[in-house]
GROMACS .gro file of C-alpha atoms in nm:
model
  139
    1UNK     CA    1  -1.007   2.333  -4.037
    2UNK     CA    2  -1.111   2.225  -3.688
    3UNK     CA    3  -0.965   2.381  -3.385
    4UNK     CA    4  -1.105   2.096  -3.174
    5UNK     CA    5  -0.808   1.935  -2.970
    6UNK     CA    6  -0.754   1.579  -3.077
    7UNK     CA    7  -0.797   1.272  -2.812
    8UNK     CA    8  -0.551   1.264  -2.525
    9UNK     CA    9  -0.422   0.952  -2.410
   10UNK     CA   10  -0.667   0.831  -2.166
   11UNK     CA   11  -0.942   0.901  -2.420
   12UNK     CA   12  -0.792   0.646  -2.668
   13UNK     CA   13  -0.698   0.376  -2.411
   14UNK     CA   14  -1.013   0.166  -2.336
   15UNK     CA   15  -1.179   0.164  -2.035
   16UNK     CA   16  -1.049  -0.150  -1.787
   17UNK     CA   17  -1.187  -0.308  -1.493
   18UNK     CA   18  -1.063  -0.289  -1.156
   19UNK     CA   19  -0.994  -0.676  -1.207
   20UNK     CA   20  -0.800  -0.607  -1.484
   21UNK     CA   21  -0.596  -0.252  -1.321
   22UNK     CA   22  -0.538  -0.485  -1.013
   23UNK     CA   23  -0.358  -0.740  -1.235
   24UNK     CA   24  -0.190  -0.501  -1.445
   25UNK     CA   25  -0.045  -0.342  -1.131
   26UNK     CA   26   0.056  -0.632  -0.923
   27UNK     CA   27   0.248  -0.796  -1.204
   28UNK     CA   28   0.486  -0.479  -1.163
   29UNK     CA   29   0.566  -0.647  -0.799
   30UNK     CA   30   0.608  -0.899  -0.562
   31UNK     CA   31   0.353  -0.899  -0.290
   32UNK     CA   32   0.379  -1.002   0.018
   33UNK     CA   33   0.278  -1.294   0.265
   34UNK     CA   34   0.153  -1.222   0.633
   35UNK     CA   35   0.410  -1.445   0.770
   36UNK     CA   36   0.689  -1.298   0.573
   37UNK     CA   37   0.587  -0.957   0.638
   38UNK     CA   38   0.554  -1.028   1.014
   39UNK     CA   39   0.973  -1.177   0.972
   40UNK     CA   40   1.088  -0.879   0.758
   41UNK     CA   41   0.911  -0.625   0.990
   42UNK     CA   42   1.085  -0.833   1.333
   43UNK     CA   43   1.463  -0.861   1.154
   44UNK     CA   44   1.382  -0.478   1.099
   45UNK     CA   45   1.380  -0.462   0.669
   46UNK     CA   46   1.064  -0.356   0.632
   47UNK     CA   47   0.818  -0.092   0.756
   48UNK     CA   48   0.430  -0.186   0.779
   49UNK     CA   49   0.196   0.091   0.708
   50UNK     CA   50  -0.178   0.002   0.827
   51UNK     CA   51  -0.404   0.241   0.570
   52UNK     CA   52  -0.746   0.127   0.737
   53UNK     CA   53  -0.964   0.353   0.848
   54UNK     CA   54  -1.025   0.390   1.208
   55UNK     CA   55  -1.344   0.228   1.217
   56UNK     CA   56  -1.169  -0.133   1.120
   57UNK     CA   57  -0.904  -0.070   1.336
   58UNK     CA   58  -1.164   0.032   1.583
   59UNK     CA   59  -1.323  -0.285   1.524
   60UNK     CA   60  -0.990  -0.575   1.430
   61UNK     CA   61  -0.718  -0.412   1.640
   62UNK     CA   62  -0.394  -0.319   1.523
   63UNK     CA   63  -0.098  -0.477   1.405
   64UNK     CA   64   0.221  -0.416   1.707
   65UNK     CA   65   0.495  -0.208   1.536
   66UNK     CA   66   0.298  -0.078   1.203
   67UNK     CA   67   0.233   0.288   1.168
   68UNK     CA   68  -0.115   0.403   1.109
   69UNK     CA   69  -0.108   0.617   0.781
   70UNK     CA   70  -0.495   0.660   0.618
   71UNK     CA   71  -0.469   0.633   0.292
   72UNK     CA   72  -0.552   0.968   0.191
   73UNK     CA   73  -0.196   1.077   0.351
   74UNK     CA   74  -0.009   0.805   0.247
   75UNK     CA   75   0.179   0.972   0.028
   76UNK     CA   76   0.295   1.285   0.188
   77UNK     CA   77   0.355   1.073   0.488
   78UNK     CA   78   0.620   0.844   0.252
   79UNK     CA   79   0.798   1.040   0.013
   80UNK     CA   80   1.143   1.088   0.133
   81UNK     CA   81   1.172   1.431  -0.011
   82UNK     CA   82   0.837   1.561   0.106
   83UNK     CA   83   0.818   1.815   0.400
   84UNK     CA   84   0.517   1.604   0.515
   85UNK     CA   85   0.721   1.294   0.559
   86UNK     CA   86   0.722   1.058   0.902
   87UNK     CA   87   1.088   1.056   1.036
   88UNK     CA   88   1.054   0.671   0.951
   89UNK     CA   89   1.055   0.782   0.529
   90UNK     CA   90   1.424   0.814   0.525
   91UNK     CA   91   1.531   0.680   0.190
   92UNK     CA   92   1.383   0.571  -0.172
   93UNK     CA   93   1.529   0.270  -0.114
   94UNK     CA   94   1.313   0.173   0.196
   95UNK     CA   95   1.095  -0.133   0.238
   96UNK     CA   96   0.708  -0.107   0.300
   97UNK     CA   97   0.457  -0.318   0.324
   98UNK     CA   98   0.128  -0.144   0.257
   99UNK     CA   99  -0.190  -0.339   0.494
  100UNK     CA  100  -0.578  -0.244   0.397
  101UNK     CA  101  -0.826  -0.490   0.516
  102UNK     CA  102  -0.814  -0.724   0.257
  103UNK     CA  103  -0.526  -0.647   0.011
  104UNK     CA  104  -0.729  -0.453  -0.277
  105UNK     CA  105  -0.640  -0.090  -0.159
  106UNK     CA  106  -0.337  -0.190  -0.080
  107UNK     CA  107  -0.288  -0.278  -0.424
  108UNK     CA  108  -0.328   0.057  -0.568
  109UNK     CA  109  -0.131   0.221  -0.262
  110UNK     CA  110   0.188   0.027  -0.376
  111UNK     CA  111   0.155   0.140  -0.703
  112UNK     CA  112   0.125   0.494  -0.642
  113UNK     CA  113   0.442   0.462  -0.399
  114UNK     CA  114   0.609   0.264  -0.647
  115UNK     CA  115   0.570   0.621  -0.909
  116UNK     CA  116   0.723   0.804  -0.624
  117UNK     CA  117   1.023   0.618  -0.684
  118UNK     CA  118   1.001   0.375  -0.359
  119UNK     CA  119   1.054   0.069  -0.534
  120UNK     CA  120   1.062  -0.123  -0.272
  121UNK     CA  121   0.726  -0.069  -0.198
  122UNK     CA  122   0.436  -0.402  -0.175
  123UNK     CA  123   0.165  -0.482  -0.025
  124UNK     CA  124   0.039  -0.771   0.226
  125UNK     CA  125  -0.156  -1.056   0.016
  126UNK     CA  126  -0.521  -1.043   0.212
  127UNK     CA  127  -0.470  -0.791   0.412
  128UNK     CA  128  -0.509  -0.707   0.787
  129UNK     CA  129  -0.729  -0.974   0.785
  130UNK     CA  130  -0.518  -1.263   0.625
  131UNK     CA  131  -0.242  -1.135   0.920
  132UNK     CA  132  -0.520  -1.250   1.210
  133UNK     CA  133  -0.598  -1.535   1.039
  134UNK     CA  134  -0.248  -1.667   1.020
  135UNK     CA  135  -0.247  -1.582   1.395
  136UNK     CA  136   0.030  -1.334   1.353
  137UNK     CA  137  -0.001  -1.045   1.675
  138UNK     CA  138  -0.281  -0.822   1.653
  139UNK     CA  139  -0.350  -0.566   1.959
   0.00000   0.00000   0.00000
C-alpha cells in the first residue's frame, strides 16, 4: 500500500507556453485599443493603471491621468475590499485598463484582477508604447 500522495492538478496538466497562457487568457476578454482607452479614460469609464517600472517611465514618460501602480502591488492597490486599496478601487464593478510597455504583462495583470472578481478589468493592446505611437498624450 503506498502512502505516496497521488498527482495534484498542476502535475497532470501539461506544461504550456507563455504563447499559449497568453491566448488562453485573453480569449477570457476584450482588450483594449490606445485610442479607445484614451476616450473611455476622458468620458471618465475607465481607470488606467501604468504597471511599468520606473526606469521606462523614467525613460517614455507617462501617460496624463493614469495612476502608477508597479506590478508587484497591483493587486492590493485594486481590490475593493483590501485595506491596501487606492481610494480610486471603489467597486468590483470598476473599469481598468492595465498599461505595461508592450501589452504582455499586462496580459497576465488582467487576469489576475479578473480572479479578484473585477471583471471589468483589460488591458491596452501594445502597450505604453502602442499609446505614443498613436500619438495619444504622453508627459
Amino acid at each position: 500500500m503506498s502512502t505516496a500522495p497521488g498527482p495534484t492538478s498542476h502535475e497532470t496538466q501539461p506544461p504550456v507556453s507563455i504563447d499559449e497562457l497568453l491566448d488562453r487568457i485573453r480569449a477570457g476578454y476584450e482588450r483594449i485599443e490606445p485610442q479607445d482607452a484614451y476616450e473611455a479614460a476622458r468620458a471618465g469609464d475607465a481607470l488606467l493603471i501604468d504597471i511599468r517600472y520606473a526606469a521606462l517611465r523614467d525613460r517614455d514618460g507617462l501617460i496624463p491621468g493614469a495612476l502608477v501602480v508597479e506590478r508587484n502591488e497591483l493587486e492590493w492597490r485594486l481590490d475593493p475590499q483590501g485595506s491596501h486599496r487606492l481610494p480610486e478601487a471603489t467597486s468590483h464593478a470598476l473599469r481598468i485598463v492595465v498599461i505595461c510597455n508592450e501589452g504582455y504583462a499586462s496580459s497576465l495583470a488582467a487576469q489576475s484582477l479578473h480572479q479578484l472578481g473585477l471583471h471589468r478589468a483589460t488591458d491596452l493592446i501594445g502597450g505604453f508604447q502602442a499609446w505614443r505611437e498613436a500619438g495619444l498624450p504622453v508627459e
